[in-house]
Short mmCIF file of N, CA and C in Angstrom, two decimals:
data_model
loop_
_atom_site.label_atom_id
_atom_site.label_comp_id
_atom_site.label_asym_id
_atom_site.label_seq_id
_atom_site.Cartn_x
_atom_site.Cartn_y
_atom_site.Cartn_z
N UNK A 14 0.84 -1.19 0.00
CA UNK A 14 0.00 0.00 0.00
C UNK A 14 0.88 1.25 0.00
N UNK A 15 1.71 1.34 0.42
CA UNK A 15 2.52 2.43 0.90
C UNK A 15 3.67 2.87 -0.24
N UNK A 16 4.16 1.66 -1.25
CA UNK A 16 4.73 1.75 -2.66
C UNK A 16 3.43 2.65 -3.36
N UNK A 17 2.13 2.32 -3.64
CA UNK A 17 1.26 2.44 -4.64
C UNK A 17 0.76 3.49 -4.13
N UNK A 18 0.82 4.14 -2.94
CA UNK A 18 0.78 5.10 -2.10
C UNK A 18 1.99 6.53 -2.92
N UNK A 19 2.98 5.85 -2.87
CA UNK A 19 4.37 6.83 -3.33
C UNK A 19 4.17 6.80 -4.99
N UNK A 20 3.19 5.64 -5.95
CA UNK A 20 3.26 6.37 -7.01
C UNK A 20 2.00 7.05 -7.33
N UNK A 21 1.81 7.39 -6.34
CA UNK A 21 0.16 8.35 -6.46
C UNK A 21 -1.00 7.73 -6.82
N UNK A 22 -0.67 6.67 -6.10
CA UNK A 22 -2.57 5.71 -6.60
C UNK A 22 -2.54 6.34 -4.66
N UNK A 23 -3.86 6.99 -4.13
CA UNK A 23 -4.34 7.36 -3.06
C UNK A 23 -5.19 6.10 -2.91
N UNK A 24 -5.42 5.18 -3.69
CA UNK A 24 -6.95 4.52 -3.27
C UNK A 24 -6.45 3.20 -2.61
N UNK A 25 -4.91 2.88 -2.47
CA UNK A 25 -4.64 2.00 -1.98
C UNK A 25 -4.61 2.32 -0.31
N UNK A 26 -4.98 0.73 -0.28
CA UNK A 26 -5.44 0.80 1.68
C UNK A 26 -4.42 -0.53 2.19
N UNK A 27 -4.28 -0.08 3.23
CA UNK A 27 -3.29 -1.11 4.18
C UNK A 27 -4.57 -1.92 4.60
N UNK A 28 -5.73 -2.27 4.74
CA UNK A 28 -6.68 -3.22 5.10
C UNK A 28 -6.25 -3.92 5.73
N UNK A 29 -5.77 -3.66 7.39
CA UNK A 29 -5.52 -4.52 8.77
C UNK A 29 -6.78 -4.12 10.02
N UNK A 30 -6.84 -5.72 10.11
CA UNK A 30 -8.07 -5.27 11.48
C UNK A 30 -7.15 -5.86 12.22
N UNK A 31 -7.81 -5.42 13.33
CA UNK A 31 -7.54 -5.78 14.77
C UNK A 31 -7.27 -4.60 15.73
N UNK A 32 -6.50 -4.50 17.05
CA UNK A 32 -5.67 -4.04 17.69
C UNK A 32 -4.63 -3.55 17.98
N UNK A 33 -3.63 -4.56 17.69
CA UNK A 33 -2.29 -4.74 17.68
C UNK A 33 -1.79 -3.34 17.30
N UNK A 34 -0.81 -3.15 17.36
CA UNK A 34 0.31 -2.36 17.08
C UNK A 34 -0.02 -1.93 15.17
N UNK A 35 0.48 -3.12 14.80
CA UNK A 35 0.56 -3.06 13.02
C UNK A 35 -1.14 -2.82 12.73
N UNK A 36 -2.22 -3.11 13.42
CA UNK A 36 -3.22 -2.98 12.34
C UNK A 36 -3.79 -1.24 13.01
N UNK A 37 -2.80 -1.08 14.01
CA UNK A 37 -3.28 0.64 14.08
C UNK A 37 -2.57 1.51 13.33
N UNK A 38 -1.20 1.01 13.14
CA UNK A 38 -0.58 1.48 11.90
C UNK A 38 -1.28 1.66 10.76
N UNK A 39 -2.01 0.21 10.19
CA UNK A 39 -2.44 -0.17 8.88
C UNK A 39 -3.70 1.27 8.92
N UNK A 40 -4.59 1.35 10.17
CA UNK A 40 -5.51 2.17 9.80
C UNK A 40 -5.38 3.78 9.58
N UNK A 41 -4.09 4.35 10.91
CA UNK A 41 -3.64 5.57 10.69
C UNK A 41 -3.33 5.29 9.03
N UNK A 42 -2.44 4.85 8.40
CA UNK A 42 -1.92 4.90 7.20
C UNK A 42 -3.22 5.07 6.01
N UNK A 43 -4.09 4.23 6.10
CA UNK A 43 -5.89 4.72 5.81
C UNK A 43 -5.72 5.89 5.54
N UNK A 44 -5.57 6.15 7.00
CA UNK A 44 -6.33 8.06 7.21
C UNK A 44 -5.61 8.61 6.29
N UNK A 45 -4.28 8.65 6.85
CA UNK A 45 -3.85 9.89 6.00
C UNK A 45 -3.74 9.59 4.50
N UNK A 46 -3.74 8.17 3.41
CA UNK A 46 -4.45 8.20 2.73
C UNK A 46 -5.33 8.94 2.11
N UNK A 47 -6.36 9.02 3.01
CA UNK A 47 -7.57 9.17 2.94
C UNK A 47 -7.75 11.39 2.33
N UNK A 48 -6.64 11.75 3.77
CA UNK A 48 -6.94 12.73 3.71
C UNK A 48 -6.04 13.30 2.21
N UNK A 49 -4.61 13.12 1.84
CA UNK A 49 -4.24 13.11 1.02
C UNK A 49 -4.60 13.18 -0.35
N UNK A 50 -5.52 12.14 -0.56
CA UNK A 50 -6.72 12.18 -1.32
C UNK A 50 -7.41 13.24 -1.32
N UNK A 51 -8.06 13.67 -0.19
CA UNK A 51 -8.94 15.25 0.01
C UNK A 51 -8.18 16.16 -0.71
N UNK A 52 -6.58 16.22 0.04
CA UNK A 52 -6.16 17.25 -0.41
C UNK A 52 -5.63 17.42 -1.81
N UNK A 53 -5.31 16.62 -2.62
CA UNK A 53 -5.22 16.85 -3.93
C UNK A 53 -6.43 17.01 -4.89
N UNK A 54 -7.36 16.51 -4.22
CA UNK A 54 -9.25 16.99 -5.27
C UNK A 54 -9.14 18.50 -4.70
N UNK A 55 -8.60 19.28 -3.35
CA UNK A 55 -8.89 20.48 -3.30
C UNK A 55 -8.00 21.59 -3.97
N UNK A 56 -6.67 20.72 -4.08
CA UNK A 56 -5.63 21.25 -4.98
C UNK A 56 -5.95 21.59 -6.42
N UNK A 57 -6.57 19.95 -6.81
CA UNK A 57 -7.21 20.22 -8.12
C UNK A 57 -8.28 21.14 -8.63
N UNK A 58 -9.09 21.27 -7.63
CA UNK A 58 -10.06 22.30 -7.95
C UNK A 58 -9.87 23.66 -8.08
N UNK A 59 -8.64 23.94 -6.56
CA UNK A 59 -8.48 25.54 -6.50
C UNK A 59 -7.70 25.75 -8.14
N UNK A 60 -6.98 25.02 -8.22
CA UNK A 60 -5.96 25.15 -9.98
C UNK A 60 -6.53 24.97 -10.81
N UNK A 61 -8.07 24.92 -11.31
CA UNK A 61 -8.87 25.12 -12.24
C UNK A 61 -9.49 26.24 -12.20
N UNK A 62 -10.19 26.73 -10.82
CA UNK A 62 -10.44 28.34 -10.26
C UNK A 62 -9.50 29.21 -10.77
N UNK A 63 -8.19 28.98 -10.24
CA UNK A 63 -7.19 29.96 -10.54
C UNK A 63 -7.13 30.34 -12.47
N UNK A 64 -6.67 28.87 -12.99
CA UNK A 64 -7.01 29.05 -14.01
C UNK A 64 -8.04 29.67 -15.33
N UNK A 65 -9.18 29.45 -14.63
CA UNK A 65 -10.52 30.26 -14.82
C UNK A 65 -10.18 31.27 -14.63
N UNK A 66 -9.90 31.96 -14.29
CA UNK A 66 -10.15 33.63 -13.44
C UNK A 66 -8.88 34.06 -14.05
N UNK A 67 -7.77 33.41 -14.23
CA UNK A 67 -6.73 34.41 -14.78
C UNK A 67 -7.17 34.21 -16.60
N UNK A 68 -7.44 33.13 -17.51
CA UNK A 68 -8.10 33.11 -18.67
C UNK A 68 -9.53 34.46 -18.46
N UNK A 69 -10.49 34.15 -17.58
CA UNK A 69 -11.42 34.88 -17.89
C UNK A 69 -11.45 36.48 -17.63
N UNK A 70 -10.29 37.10 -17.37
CA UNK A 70 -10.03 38.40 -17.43
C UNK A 70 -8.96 38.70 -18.22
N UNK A 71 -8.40 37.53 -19.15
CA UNK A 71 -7.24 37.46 -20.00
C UNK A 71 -5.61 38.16 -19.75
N UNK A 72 -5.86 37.97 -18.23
CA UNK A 72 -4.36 38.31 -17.60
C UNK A 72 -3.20 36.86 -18.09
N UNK A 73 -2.31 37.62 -17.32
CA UNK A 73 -1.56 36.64 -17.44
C UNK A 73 -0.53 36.45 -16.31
N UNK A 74 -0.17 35.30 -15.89
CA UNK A 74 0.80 35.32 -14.97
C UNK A 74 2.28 34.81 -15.44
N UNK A 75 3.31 35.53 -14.47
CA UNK A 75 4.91 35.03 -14.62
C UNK A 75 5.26 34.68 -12.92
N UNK A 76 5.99 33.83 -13.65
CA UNK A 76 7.00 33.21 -12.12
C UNK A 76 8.12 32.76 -12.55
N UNK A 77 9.46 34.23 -11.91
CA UNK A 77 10.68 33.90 -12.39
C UNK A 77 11.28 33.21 -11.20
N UNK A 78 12.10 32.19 -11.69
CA UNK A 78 12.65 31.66 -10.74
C UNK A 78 14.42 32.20 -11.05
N UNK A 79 14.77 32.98 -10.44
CA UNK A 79 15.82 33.78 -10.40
C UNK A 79 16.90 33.01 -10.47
N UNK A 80 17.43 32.38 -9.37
CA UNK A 80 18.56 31.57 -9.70
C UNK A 80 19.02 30.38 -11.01
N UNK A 81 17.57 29.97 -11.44
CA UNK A 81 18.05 29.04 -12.46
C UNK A 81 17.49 29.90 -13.76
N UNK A 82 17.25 31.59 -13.49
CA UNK A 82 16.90 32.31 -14.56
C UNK A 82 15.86 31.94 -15.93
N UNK A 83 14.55 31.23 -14.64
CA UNK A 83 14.20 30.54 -15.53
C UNK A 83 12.65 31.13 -15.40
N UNK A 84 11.93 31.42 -16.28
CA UNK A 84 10.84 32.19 -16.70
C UNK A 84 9.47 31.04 -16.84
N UNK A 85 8.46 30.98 -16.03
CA UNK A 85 7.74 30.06 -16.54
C UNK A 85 6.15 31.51 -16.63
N UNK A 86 5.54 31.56 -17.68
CA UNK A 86 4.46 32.26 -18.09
C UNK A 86 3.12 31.80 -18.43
N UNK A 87 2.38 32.21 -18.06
CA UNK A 87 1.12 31.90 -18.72
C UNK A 87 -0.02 32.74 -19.38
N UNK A 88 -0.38 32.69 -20.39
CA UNK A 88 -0.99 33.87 -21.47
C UNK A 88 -0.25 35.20 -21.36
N UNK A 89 0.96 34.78 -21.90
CA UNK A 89 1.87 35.85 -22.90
C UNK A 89 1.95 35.59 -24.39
N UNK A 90 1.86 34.33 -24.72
CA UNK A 90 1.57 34.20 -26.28
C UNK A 90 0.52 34.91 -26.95
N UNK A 91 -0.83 35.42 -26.01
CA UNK A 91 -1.64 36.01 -26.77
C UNK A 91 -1.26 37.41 -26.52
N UNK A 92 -0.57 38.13 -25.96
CA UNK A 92 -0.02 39.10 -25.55
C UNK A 92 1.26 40.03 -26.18
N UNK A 93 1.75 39.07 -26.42
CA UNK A 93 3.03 39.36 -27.31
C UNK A 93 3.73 38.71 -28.28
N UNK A 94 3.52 37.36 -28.46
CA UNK A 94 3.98 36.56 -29.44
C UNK A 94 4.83 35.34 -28.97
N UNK A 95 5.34 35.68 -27.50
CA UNK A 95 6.76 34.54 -27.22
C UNK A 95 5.91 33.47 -26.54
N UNK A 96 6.23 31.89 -26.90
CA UNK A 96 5.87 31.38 -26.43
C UNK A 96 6.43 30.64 -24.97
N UNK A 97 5.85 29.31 -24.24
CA UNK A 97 6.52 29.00 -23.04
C UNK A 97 8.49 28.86 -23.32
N UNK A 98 9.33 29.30 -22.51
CA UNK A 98 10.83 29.21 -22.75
C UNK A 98 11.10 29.88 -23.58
N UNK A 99 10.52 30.93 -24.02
CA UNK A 99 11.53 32.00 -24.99
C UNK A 99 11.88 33.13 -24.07
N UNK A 100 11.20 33.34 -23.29
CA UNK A 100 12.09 34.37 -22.50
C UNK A 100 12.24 34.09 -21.15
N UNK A 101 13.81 34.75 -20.65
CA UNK A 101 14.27 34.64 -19.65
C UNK A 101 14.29 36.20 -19.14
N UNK A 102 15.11 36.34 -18.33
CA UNK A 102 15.17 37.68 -17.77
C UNK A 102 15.84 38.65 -19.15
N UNK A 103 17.20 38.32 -19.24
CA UNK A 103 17.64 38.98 -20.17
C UNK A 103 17.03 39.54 -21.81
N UNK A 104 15.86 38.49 -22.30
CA UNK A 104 15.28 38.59 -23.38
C UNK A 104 14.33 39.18 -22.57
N UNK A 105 13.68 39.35 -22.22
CA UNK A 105 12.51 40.35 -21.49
C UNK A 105 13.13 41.60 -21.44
N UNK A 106 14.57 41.95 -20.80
CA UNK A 106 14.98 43.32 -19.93
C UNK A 106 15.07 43.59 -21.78
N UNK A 107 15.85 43.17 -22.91
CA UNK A 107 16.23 43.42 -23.46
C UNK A 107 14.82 43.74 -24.93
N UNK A 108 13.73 43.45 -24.32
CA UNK A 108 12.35 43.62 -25.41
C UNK A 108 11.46 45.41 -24.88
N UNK A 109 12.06 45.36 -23.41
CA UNK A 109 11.64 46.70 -23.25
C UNK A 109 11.56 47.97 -24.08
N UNK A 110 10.82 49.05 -24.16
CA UNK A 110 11.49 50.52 -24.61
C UNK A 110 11.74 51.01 -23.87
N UNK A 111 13.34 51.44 -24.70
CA UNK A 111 14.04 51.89 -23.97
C UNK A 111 14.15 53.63 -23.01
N UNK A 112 12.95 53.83 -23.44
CA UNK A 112 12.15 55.29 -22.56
C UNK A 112 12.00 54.29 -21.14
N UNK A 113 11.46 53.27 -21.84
CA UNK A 113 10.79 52.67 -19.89
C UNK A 113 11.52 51.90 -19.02
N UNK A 114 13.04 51.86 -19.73
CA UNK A 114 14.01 50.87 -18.81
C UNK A 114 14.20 51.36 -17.37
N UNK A 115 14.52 52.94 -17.66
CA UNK A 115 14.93 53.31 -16.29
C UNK A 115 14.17 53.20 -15.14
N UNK A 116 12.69 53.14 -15.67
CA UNK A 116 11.89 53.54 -14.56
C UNK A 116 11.17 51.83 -14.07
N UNK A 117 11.13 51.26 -15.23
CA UNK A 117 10.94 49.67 -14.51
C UNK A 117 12.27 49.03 -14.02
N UNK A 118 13.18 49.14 -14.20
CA UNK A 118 14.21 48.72 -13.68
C UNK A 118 14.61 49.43 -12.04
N UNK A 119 14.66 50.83 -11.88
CA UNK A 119 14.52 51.23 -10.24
C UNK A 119 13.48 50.45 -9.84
N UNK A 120 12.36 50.19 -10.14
CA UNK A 120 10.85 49.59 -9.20
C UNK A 120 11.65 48.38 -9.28
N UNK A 121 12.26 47.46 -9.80
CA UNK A 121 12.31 46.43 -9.47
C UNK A 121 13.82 45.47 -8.65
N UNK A 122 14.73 47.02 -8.84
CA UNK A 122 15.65 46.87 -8.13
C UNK A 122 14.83 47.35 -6.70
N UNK A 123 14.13 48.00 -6.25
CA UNK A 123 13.96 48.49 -5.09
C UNK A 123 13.44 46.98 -4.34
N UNK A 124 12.07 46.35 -5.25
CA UNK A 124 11.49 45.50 -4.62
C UNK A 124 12.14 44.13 -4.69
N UNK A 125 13.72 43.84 -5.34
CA UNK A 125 14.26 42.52 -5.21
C UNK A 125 15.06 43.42 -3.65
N UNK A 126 15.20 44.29 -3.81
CA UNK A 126 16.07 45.06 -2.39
C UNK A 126 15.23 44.62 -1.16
N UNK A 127 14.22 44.82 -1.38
CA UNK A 127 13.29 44.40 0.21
C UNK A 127 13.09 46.34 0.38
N UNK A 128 12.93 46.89 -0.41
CA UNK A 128 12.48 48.61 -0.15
C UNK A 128 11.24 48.31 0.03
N UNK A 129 10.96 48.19 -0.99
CA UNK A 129 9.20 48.19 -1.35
C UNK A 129 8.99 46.71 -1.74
N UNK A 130 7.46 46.55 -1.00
CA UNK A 130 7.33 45.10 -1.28
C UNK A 130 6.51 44.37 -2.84
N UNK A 131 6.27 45.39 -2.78
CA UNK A 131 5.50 45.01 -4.29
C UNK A 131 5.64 46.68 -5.43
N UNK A 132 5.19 46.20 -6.58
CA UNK A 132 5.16 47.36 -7.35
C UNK A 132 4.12 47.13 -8.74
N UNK A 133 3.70 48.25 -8.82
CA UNK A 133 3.15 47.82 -10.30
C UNK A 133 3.18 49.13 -11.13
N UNK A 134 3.54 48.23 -11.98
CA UNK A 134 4.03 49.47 -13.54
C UNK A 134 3.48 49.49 -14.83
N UNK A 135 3.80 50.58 -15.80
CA UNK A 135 3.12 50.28 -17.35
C UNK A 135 4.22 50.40 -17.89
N UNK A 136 4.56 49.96 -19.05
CA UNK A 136 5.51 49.39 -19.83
C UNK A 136 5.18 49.67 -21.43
N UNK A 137 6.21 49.35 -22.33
CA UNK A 137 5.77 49.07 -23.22
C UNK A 137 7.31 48.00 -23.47
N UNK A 138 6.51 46.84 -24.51
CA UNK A 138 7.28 45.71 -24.70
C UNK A 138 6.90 45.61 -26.23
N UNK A 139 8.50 44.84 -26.50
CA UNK A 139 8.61 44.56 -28.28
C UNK A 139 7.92 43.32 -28.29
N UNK A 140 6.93 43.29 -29.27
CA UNK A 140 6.65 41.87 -29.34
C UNK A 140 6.87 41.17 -30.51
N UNK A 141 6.94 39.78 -30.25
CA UNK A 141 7.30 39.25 -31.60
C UNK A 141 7.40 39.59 -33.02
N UNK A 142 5.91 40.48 -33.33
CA UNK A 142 5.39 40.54 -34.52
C UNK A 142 6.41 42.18 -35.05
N UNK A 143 6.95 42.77 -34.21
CA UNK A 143 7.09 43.97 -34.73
C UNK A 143 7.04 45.17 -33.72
N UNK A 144 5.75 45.05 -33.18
CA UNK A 144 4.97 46.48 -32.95
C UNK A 144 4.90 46.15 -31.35
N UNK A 145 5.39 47.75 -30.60
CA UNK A 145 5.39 47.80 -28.87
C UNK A 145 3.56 47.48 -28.18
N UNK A 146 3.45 46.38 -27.29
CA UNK A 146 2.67 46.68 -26.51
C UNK A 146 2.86 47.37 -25.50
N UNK A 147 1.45 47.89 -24.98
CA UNK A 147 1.65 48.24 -23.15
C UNK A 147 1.42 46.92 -22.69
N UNK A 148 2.14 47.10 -21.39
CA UNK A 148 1.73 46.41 -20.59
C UNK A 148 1.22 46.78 -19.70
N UNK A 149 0.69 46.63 -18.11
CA UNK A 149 0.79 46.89 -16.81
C UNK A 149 1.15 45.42 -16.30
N UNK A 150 1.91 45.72 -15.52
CA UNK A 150 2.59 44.69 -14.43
C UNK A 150 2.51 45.08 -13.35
N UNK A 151 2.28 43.88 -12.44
CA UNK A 151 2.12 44.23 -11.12
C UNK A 151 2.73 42.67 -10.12
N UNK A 152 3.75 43.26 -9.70
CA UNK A 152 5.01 42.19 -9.44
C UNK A 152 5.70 42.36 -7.84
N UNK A 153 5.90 41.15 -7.22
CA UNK A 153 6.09 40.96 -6.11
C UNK A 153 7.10 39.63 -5.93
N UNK A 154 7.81 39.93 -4.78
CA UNK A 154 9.04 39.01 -4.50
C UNK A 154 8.43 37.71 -3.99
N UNK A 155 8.26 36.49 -4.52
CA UNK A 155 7.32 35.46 -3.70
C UNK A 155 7.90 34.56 -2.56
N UNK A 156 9.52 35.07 -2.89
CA UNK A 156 10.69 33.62 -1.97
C UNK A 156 12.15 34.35 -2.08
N UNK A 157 12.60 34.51 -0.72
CA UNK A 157 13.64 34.93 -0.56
C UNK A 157 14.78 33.81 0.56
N UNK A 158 15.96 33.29 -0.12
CA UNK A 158 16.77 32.47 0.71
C UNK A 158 16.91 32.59 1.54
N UNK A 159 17.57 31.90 2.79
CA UNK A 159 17.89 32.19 4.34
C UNK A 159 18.66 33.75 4.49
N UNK A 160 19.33 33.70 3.34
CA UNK A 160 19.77 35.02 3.83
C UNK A 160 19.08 36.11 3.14
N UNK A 161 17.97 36.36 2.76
CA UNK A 161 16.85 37.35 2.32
C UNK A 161 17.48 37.29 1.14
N UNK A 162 18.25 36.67 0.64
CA UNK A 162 18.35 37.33 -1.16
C UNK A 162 16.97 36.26 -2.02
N UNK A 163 16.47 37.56 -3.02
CA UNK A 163 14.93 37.16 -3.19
C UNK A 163 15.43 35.76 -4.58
N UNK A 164 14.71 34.98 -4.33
CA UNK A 164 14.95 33.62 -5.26
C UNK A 164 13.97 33.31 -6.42
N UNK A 165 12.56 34.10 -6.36
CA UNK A 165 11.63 33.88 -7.06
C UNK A 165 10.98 35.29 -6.64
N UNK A 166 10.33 35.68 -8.26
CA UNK A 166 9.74 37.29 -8.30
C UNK A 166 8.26 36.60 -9.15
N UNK A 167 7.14 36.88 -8.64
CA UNK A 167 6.27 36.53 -9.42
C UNK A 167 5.34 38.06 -9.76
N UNK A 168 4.26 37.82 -10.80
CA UNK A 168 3.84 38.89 -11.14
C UNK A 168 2.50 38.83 -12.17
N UNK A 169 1.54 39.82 -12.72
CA UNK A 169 0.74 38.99 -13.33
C UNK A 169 1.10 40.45 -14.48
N UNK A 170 0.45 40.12 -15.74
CA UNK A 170 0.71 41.23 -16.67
C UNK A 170 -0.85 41.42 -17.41
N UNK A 171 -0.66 42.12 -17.91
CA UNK A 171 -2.09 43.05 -18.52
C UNK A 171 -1.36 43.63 -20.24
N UNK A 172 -2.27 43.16 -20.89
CA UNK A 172 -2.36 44.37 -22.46
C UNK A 172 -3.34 45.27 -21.91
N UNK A 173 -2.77 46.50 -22.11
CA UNK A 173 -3.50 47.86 -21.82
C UNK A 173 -3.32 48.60 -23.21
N UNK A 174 -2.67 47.94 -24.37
CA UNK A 174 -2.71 48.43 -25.76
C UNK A 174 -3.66 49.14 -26.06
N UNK A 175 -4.61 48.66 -25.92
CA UNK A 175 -6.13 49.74 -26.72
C UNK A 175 -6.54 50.90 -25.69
N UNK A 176 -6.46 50.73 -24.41
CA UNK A 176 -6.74 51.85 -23.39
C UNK A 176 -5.58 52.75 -24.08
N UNK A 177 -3.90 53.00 -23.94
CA UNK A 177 -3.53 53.80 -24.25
C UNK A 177 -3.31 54.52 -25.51
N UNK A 178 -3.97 53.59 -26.26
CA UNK A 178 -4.12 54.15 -27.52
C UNK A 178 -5.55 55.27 -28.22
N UNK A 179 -6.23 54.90 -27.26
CA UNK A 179 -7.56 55.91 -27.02
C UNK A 179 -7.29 56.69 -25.79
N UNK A 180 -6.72 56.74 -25.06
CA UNK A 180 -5.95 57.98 -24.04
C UNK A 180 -5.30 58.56 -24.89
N UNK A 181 -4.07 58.60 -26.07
CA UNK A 181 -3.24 59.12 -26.88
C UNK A 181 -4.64 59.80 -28.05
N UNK A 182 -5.53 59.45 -28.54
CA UNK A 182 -6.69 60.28 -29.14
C UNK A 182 -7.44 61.01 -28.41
N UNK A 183 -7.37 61.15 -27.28
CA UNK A 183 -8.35 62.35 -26.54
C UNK A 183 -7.47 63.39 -26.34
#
C-alpha cells in the first residue's frame, strides 16, 4: 500500500483489522491516505479556479525563478507573441522601450532590495510581430533564501494596448 501510495494511486489501503500495534498502523496509514486524497481533489479544484479567473479576465501570470533564470508564463503568447521558454530575464529586460528601462528597472531593483514590497508598472514591450505593446505589471518578490536574497519574483501582466491608444486620441 505504501509503494502504490508513493506512485500516487491514493486509493490503496493497508486493510488490517484488529488491535495490535501493526493494524493501528495499517488504519492511521488509511487516514492519512484518505486525507491526502482530500487534499489533492482540493488542490485540483483551486488550480482550475485559478485558471478560470486568470483566462477569464485574459491576464496573465509570470514566475521567475531567479537563480536558475528561468521564466515560466502563462498567457503571454496572446499578448506578445513569445511562447513558453523564450524568455528569460535577459530577453525580457532586453524587449523593453528603452524610454521605460529606467523607470521599470529602479521599481524592481527596489522590490528585489526588500524597499518596497510590491510594485506595479506600465511598460511598453517589443513583441514578436514587430509592434510595442503596453503592458501593466504588477510584481512581487514570492521567496527569498535564508539570507533574504529574493529567489523567485512573481507577477501577473495586462495588455493595456487599446486603453492607451484611445488615451493618446483624446
Amino acid at each position: 500500500a505504501a509503494s502504490c501510495l508513493a506512485a500516487g494511486d491514493t486509493g490503496s489501503r493497508a486493510s488490517l483489522s484488529g488491535h495490535d500495534e501493526v493494524s493501528l498502523l495499517g488504519k492511521a496509514f488509511d487516514e492519512m491516505a484518505d486525507t491526502l486524497a482530500s487534499e489533492r481533489s482540493r488542490l485540483q479544484l483551486s488550480e482550475e479556479r485559478f485558471k478560470f479567473a486568470l483566462e477569464g479576465v485574459a491576464d496573465g501570470l509570470w514566475d521567475w525563478d531567479i537563480p536558475d533564470n528561468r521564466v515560466y508564463s502563462h498567457n503571454w503568447t496572446p499578448i506578445n507573441g513569445y511562447g513558453e521558454g523564450e524568455l528569460n530575464f535577459e530577453v525580457w529586460t532586453s524587449l523593453i522601450h528603452p524610454e521605460d528601462t529606467v523607470t521599470l528597472q529602479a521599481l524592481m531593483t527596489q522590490c528585489l532590495g526588500g524597499e518596497i514590497p510590491s510594485y506595479q508598472v506600465e511598460y511598453r514591450m517589443l513583441a514578436k510581430d514587430g509592434n510595442y505593446r503596453w503592458i501593466s505589471s504588477r510584481t512581487m518578490v514570492a521567496a527569498r533564501d535564508q539570507a533574504g536574497k529574493p529567489v523567485r519574483l512573481i507577477g501577473t501582466h495586462t495588455d493595456i494596448t487599446r486603453r492607451k491608444q484611445e488615451e493618446a486620441l483624446q
